[in-house]
Coordinates of C-alpha atoms and ligand atoms in Angstrom, one line a residue:
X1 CA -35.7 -17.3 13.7
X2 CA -38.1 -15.8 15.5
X3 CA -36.5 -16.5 18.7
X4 CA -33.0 -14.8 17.7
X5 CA -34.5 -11.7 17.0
X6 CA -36.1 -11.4 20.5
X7 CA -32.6 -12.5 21.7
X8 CA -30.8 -9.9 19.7
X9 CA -34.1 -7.4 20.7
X10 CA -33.5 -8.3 24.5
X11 CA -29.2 -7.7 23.6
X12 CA -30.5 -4.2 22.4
X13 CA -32.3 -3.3 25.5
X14 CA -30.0 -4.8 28.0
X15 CA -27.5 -1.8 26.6
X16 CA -25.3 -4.3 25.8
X17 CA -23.9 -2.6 22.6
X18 CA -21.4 0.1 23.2
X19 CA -21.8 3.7 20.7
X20 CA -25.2 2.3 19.6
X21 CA -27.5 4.9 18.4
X22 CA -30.8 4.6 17.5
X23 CA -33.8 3.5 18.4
X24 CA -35.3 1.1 15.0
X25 CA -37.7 -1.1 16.4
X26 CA -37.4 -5.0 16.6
X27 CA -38.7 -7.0 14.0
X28 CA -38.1 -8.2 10.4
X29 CA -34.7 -6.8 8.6
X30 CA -37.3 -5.5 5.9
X31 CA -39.4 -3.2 8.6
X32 CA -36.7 -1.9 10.2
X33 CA -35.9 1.9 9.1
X34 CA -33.0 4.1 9.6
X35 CA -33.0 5.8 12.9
X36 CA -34.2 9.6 12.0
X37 CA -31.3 11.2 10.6
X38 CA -29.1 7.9 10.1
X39 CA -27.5 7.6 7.2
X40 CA -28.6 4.3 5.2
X41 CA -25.6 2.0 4.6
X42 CA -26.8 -0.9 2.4
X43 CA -24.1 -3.6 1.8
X44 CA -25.1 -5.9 -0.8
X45 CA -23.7 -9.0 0.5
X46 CA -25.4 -11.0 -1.9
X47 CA -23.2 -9.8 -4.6
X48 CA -20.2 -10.7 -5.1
X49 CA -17.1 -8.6 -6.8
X50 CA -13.5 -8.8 -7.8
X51 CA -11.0 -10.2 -5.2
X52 CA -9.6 -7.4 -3.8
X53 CA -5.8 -8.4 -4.5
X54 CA -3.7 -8.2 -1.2
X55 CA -1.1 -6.7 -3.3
X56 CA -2.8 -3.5 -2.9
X57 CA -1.4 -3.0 1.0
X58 CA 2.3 -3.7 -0.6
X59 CA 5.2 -1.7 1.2
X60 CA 7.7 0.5 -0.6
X61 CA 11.7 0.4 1.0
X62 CA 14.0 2.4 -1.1
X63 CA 17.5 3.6 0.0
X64 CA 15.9 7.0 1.4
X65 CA 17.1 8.6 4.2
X66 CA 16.6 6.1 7.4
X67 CA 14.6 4.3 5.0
X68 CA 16.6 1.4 5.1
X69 CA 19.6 2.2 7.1
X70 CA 18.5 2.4 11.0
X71 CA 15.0 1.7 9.8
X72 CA 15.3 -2.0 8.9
X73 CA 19.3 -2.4 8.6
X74 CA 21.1 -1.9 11.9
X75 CA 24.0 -4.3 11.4
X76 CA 24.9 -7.4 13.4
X77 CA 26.7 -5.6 15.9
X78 CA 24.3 -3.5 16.6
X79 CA 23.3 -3.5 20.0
X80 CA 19.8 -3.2 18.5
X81 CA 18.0 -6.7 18.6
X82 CA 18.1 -7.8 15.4
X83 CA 18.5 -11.1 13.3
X84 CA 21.5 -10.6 11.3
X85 CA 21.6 -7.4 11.3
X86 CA 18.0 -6.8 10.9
X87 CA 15.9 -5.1 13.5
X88 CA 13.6 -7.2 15.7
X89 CA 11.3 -4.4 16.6
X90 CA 10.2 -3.3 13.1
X91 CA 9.8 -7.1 11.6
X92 CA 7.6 -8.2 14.3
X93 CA 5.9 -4.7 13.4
X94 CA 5.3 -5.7 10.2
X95 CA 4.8 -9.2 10.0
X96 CA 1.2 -8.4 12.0
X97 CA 0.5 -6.3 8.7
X98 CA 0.7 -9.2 6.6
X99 CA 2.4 -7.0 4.0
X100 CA 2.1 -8.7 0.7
X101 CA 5.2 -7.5 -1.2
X102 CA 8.0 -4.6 -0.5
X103 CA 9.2 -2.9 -3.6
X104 CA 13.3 -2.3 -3.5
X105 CA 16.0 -0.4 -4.2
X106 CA 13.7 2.4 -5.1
X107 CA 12.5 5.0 -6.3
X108 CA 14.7 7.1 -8.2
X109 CA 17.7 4.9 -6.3
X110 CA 16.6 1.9 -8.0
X111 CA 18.0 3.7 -11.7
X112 CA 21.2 4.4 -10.2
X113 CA 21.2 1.4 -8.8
X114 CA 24.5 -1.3 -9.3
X115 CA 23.2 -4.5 -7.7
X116 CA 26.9 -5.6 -8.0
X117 CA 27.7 -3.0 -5.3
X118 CA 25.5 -5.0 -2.4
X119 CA 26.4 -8.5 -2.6
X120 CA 29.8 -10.7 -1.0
X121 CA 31.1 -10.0 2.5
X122 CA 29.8 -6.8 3.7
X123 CA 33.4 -5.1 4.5
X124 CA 34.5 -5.5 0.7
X125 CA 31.6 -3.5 -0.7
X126 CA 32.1 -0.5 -2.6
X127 CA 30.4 2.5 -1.2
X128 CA 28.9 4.8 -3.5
X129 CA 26.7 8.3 -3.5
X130 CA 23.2 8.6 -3.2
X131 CA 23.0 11.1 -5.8
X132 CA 19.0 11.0 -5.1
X133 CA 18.3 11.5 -1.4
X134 CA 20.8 14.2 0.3
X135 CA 24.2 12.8 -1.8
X136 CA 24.8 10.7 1.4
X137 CA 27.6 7.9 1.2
X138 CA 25.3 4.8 0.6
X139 CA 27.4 1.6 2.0
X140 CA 25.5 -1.3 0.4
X141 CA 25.8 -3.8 3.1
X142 CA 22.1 -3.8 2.6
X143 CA 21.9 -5.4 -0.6
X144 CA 20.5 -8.6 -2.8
X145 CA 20.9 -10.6 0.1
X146 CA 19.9 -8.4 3.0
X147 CA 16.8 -7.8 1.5
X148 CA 15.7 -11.1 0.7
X149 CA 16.4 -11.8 4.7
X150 CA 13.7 -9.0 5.0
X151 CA 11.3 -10.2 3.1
X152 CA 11.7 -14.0 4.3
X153 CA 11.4 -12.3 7.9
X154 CA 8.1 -10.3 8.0
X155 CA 6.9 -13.2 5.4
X156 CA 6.5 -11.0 2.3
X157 CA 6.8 -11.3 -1.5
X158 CA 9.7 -9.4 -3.0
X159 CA 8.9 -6.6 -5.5
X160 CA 12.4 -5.7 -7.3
X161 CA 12.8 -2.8 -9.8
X162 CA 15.8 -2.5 -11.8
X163 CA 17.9 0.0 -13.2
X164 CA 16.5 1.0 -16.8
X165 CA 17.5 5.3 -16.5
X166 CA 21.5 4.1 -16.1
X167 CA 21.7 0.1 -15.7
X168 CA 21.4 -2.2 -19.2
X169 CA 19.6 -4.9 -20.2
X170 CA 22.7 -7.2 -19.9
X171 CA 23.3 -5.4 -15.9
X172 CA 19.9 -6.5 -15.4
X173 CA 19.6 -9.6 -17.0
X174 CA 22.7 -10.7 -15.0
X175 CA 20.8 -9.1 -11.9
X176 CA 17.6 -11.7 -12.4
X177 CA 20.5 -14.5 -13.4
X178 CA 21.9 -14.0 -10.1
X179 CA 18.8 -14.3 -7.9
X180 CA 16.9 -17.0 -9.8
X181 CA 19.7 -19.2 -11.5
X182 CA 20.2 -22.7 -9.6
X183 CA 24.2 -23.9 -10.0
X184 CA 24.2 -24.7 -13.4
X185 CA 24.8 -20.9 -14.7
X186 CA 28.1 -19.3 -12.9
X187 CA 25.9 -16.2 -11.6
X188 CA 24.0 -19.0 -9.7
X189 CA 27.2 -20.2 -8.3
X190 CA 28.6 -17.1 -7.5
X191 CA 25.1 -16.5 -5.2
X192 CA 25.7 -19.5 -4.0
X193 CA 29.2 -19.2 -3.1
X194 CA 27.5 -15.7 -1.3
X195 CA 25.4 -18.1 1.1
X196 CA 22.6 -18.7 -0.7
X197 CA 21.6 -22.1 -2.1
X198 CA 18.2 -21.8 -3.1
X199 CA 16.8 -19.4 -6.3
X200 CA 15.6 -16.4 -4.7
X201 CA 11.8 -15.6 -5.8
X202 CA 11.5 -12.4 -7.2
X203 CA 7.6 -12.1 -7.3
X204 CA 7.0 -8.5 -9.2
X205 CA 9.5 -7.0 -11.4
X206 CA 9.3 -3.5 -12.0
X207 CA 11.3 -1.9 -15.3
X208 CA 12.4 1.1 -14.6
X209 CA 10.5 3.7 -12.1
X210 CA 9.5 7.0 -12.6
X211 CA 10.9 6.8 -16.3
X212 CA 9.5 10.0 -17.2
X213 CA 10.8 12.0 -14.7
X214 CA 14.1 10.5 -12.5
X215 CA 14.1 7.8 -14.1
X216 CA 15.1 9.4 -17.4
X217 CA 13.0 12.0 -18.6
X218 CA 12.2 9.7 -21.4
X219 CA 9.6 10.1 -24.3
X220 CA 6.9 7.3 -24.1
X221 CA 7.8 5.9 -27.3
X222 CA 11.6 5.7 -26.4
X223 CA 10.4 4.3 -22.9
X224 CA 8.5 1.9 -24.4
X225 CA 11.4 0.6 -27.1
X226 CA 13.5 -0.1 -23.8
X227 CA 10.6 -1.5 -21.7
X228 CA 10.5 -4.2 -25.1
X229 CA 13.4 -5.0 -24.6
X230 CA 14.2 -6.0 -20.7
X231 CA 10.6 -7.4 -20.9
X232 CA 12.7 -9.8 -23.4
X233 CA 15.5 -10.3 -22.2
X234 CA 15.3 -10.1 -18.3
X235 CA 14.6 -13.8 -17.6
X236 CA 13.6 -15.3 -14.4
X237 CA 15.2 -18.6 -13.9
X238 CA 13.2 -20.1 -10.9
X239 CA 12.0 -23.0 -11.4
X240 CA 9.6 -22.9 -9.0
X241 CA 8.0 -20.0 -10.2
X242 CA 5.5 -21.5 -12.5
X243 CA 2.3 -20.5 -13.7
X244 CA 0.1 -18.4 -10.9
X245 CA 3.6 -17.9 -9.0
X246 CA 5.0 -16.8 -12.1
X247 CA 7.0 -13.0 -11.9
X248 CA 4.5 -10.6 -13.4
X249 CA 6.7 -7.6 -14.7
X250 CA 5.3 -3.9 -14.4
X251 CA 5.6 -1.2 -16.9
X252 CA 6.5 2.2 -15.8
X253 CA 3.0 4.4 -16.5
X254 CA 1.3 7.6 -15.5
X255 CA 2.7 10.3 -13.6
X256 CA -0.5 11.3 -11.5
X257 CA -1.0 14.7 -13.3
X258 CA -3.4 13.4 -15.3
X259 CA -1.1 13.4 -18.3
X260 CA -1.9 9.5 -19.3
X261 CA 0.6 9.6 -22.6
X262 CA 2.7 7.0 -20.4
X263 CA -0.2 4.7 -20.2
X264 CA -1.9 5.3 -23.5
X265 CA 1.9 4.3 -25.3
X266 CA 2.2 1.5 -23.0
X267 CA -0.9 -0.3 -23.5
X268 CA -1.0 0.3 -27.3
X269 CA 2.2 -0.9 -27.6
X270 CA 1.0 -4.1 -26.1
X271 CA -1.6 -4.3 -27.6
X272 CA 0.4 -4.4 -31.1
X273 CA 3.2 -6.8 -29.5
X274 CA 4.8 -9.2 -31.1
X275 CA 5.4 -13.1 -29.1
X276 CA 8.9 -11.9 -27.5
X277 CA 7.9 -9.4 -25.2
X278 CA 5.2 -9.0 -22.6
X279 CA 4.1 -7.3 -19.4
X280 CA 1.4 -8.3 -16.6
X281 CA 1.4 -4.9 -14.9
X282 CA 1.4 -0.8 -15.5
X283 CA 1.8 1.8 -12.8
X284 CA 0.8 4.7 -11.8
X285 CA 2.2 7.1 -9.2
X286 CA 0.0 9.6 -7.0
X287 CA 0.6 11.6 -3.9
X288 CA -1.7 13.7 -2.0
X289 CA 1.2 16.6 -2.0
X290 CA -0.4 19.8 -2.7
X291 CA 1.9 21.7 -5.0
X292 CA 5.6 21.2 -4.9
X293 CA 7.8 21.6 -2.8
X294 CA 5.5 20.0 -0.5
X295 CA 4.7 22.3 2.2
X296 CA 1.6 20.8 4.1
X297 CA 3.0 20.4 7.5
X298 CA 2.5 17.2 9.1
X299 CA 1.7 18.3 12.8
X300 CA 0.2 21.8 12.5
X301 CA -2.3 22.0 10.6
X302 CA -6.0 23.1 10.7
X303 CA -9.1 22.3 9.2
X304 CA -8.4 23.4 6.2
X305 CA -5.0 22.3 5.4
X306 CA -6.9 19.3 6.1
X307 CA -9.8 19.6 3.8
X308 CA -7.7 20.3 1.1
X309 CA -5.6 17.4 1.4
X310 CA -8.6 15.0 1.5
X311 CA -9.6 16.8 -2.1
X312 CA -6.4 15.8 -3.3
X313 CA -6.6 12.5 -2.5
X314 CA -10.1 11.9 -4.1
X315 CA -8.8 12.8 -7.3
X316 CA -7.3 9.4 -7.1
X317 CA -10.5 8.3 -7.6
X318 CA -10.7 9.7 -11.0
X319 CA -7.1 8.7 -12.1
X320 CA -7.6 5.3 -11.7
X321 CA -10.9 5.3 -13.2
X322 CA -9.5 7.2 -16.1
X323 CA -6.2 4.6 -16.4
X324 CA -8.1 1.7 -16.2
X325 CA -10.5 2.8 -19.1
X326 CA -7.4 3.4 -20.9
X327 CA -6.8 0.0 -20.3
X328 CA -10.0 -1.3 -20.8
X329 CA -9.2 -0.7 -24.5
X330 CA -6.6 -2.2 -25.4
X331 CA -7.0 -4.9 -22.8
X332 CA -10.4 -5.4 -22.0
X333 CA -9.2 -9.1 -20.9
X334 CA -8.0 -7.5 -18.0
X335 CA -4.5 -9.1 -18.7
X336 CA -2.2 -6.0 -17.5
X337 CA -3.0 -5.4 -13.9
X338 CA -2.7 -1.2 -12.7
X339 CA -0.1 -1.2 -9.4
X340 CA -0.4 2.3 -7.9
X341 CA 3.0 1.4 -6.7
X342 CA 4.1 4.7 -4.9
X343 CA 0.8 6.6 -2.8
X344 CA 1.1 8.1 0.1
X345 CA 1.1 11.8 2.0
X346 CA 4.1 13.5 0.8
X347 CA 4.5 16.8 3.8
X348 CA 6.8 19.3 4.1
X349 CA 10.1 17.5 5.7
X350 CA 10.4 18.1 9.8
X351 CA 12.3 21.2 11.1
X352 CA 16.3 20.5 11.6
X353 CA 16.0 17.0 9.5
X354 CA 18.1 16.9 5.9
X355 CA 15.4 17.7 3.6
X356 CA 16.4 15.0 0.7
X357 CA 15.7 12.7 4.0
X358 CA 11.3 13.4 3.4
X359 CA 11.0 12.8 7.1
X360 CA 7.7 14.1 8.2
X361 CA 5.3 13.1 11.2
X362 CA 1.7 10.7 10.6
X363 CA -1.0 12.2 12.2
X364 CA -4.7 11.2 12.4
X365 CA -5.6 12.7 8.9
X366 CA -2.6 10.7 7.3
X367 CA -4.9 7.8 8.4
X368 CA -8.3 8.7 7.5
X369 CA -6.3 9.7 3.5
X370 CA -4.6 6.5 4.0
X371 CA -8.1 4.6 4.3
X372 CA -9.8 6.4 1.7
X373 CA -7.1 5.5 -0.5
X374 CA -7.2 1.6 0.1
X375 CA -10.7 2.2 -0.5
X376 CA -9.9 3.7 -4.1
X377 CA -7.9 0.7 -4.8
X378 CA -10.5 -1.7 -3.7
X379 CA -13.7 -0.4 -5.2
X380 CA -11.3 -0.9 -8.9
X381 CA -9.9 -4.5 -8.0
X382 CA -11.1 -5.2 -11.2
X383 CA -8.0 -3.5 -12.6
X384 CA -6.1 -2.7 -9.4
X385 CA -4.0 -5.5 -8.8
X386 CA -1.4 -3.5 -6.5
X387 CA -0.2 -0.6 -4.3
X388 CA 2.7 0.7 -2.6
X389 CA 2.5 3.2 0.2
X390 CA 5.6 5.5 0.2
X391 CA 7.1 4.3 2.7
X392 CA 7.4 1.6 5.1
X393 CA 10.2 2.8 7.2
X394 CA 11.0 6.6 8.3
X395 CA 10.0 8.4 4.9
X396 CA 6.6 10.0 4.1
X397 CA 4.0 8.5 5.0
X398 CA 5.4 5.3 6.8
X399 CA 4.1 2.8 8.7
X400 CA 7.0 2.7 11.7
X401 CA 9.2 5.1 12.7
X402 CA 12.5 4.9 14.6
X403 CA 15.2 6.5 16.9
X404 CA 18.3 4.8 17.5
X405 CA 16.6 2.1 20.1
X406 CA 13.2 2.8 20.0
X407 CA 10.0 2.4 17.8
X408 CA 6.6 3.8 17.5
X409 CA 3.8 2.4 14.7
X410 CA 2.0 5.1 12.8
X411 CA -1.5 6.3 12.9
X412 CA -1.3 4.6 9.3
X413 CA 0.4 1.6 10.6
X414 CA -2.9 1.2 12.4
X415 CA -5.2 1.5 9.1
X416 CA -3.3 -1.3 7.4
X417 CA -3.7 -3.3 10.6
X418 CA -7.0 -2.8 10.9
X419 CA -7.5 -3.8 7.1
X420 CA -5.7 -6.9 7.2
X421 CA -9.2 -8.9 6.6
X422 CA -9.8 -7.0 3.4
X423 CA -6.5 -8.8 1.7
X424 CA -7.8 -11.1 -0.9
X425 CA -11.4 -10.9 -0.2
X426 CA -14.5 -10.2 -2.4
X427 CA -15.1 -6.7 -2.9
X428 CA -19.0 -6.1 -1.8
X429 CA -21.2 -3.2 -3.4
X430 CA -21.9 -0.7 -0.3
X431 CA -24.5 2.0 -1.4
X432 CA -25.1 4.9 1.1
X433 CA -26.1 8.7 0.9
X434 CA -23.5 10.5 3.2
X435 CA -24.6 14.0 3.0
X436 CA -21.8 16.3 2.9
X437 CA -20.1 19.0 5.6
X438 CA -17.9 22.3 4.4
X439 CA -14.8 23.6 5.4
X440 CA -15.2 26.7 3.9
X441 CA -16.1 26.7 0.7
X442 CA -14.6 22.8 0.4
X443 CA -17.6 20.2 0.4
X444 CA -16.8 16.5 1.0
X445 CA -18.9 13.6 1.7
X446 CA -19.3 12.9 5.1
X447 CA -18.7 9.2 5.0
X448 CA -17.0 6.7 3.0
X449 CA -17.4 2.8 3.1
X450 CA -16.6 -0.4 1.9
X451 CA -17.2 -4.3 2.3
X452 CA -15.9 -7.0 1.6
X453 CA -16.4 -11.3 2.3
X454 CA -13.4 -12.9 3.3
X455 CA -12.8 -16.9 2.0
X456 CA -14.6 -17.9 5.4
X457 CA -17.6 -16.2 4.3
X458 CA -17.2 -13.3 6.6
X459 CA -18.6 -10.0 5.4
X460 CA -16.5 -6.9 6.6
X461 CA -17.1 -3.4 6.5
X462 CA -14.7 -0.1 6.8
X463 CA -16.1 3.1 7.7
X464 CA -14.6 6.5 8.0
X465 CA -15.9 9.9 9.1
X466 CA -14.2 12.0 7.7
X467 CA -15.8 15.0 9.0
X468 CA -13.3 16.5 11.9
X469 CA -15.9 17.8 14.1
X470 CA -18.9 15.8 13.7
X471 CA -20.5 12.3 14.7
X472 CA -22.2 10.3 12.2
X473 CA -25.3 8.2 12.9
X474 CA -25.3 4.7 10.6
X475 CA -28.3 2.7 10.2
X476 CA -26.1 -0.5 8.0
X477 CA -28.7 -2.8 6.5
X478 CA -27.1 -5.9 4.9
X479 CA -29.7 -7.4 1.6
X480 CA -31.5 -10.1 2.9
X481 CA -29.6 -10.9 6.2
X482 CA -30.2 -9.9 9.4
X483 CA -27.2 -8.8 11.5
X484 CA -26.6 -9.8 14.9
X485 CA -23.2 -7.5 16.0
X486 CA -20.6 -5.7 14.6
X487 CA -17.4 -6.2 16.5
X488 CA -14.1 -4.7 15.6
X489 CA -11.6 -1.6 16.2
X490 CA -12.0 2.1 15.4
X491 CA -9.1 4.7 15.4
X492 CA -9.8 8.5 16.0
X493 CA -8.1 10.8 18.3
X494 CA -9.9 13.9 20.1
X495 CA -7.7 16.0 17.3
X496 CA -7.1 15.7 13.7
X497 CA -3.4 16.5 14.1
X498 CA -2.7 13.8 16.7
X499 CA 0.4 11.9 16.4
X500 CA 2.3 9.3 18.0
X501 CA 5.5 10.4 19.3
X502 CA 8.6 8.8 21.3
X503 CA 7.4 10.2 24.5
X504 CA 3.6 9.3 23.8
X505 CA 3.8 6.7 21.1
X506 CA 0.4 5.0 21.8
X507 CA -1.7 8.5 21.2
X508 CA -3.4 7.4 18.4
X509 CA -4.2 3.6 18.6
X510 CA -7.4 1.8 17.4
X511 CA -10.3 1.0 20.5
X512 CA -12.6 -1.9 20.3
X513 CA -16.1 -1.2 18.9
X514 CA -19.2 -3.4 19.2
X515 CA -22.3 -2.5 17.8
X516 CA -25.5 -5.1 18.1
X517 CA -27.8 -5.7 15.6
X518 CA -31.3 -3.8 16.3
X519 CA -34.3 -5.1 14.0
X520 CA -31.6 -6.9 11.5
X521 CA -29.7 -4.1 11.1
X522 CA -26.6 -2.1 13.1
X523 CA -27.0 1.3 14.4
X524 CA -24.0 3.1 15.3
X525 CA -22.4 6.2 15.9
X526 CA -18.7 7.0 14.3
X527 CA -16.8 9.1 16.0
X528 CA -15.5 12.3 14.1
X529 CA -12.4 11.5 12.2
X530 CA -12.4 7.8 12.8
X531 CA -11.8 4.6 10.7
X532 CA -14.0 1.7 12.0
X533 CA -13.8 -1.4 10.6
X534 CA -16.5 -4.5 11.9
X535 CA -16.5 -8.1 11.2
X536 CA -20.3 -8.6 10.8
X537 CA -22.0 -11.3 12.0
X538 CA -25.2 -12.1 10.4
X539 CA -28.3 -14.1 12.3
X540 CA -28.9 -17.6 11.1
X541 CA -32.4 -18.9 10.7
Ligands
AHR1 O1 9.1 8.1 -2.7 C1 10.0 9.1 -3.0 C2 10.2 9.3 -4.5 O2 9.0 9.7 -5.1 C3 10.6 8.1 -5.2 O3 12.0 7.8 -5.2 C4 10.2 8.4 -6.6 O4 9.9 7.3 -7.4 C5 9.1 9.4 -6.5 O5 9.2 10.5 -7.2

């Protein structure tokens, strides 16, 4: 023991460790202190919490804009590579994100959706209006099929909400017949007379979206008498979707406004059910927006503009708190799981785009709001079973975008990248006294963590400045371990409002960062506006 820490003292001196700050003497984890005016970052890697579910870095495709079409559909004559008809660029993209699960149609699309419209050979298809998103003509050649090519591609679960605002239980019924059914029923003939033998697996079926807003502008109670009944009657067939692979249905819940009649009818509803219905998931919807219209710009913007969209998105902390102790009494079992299955930056849409299109840039800050918003969802994995960010491809806050050809990843692209080793691991208690910085009159804490030990054993840990103009000296001291090094990425740019573009589209990409463990503990400097996250490795005795 003794003669690691001299190694790891000797690492120290040797300079070794690049953006190491500090100067904690060498010698037992418990003697070290925090360099003067480090902040202490204690992970408690003994304890161990929920498993942060790695359906909380789920994707969200709807029929939106170049959501879908030129986004992930380019047709197989297209003389963009793709695999019939779907682009190689943006699946290789993704399939590095490990993305859990992609909800489709929608949205609002998904209750105006007919999935009768989007299957058999593409040139018969009926094209209809998106009524939703610029009353473009929507051609459905991407449909049932197309999208289960998708998810097979980038290896991802399929997240399917149907039509409850304008669909039936006997449309969707017919829907989850089609997809599941092996060739004993005639809808599971007729999918496989489309090309497709096997059951598809529908993983996460959500009834209805948005249902009170464009999904209906229903009353909870009415929503919940329909929500009774698909949960009934909407059947999957799959035989090979038993038990933990069993489809978990969600419940349409909050609205982010902090009007939780949605949730509180929901959950007592369940709470008084009857055998024939059930559900194994509620959501809730929240974007950092900042009034509506949104009118946040995504590229120029100051200080402020971004202060006050960092507030915004902390409130997320308190929704979710205040959902899940809704839930907590009816369901203190933890049965229903909360998917936050549309978050995301929602900015003001780019000069000379169609508005109903919500095209808008990604800069630096979407990142850091993006990072502080995974961190929401895993500090309640308790509850939090799920997230979608709004969107994958082209709308909001997305992780690629694209232009005819060519293809640039997101500053948020990066974040989920980066956070990859986070997906199903133990959530860690991380204690730490940031300090705050002002923007004004706006205060914010300076820093926000968290850790987590991944099914190797590995303990991780995400950091993000969020101040814009200001370092932040870190003394991280992990309960009764000493750590040798920190290795991983960090993302920042030298402004907040950087963005990757077509003509620069690595800008804003993460650099390695190494930090070596001084005394047991890491030292290290984070760069203003960054995200940082380090695989830590501890010293063995
Ligand atoms: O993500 C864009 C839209 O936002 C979705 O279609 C809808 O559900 C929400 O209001």
């Amino acid at each position: 023991m003794l003669s690691k820490l001299r190694k790891s003292c000797s690492a120290m001196l040797s300079g070794l460790a690049l953006l190491v700050a500090g100067t904690a003497g060498c010698g037992s984890p418990a003697a070290a202190q925090p360099a003067s005016g480090a902040i202490a970052v204690n992970v408690h890697g003994r304890d161990s919490g929920a498993i942060i579910d790695r359906n909380i870095f789920g994707q969200f495709a709807e029929h939106l804009g170049t959501g879908i079409y030129g986004g992930v559909w380019v047709g197989e004559d297209s003389p963009i590579p793709n695999v019939r008809g779907i682009r190689t660029d943006v699946v290789q993209a993704l399939r590095a994100l490990h993305v859990p699960n992609v909800r489709w149609p929608g949205g609002c699309f998904a209750d105006e959706y007919h999935w009768r419209n989007g299957i058999g050979p593409r040139p018969q298809r009926s094209s209809t209006i998106n009524t939703n998103w610029g009353g473009v003509n929507e051609s459905n050649h991407f449909g049932t099929h197309e999208f289960f090519d998708f998810v097979d591609q980038i290896g991802s679960d399929a997240y399917v909400s149907i039509n409850v605002g304008s669909g039936s239980v006997h449309e969707a019924s017919d829907w989850l017949e089609y997809m599941t059914a092996d060739g004993s029923s005639a809808l599971g003939r007729e999918r496989i007379a489309n090309g497709r033998r096997e059951p598809f697996r529908v993983n996460l079926l959500g009834i209805g979206n948005e249902a009170w807003g464009c999904g209906g502008s229903m009353r909870p109670e009415y929503y919940v008498d329909q929500l009774k009944m698909y949960a009934r009657f909407v059947h999957n067939y799959n035989r090979a979707q038993q038990g933990d692979a069993a489809m978990r249905r969600i419940a349409v819940g909050a609205d982010g406004s902090g009007d939780n009649a949605y949730t509180e009818a929901v959950m007592s509803a369940w709470k008084n059910k009857v055998w024939s219905w059930d559900i194994e998931g509620l959501s809730l919807h929240y974007y950092t927006i900042g009034g509506w219209p949104a009118r946040y710009d995504s590229v120029n913007f100051g200080p402020r503009e971004y202060a006050e969209l960092v507030v915004q998105t902390r409130r997320l902390e308190g929704l979710v708190a205040a959902n899940a102790a809704i839930m907590d009494r009816y369901d203190p079992a933890r049965h229903v799981g909360l998917f936050v299955d549309e978050w995301g930056v929602w900015l003001a849409p780019l000069p000379r785009t169609n508005p109903g299109f919500l095209q808008q840039q990604n800069s630096l800050r979407d990142a850091i709001i993006a990072a502080l918003d995974i961190n929401i969802f895993a500090r309640h994995a308790d509850r939090v079973r799920g997230a979608n960010i709004a969107q994958m491809a082209n709308v909001l806050q997305s992780m690629v975008m694209t232009d005819g050809p060519r293809m640039l990843l997101t500053p948020t692209y990066h974040i989920f990248r980066m956070y990859v080793p986070f997906q199903g691991a133990h959530l860690v208690p991380v204690t730490l006294d940031a300090g705050t910085f002002h923007v004004g009159d706006i205060e914010l804490p300076r820093v926000d963590a968290l850790a987590a030990r991944d099914s190797n054993g590995v303990l991780w840990l995400a950091l993000t400045n969020l101040d814009p103009d200001r370092a932040a000296q870190l003394n991280v001291a992990i309960d009764g371990v000493s750590v040798r090094s920190g290795t991983g990425e960090t993302l920042t740019a030298p402004r907040i409002n950087a963005i990757n573009s077509f003509e620069a589209a690595d800008a804003v990409r993460p650099q390695p960062m190494t930090a070596q463990g001084q005394g047991g503990r890491l030292n290290l400097s984070l760069p203003s506006k960054s995200v940082t996250v380090l695989r830590l490795t501890e010293a063995r005795n």
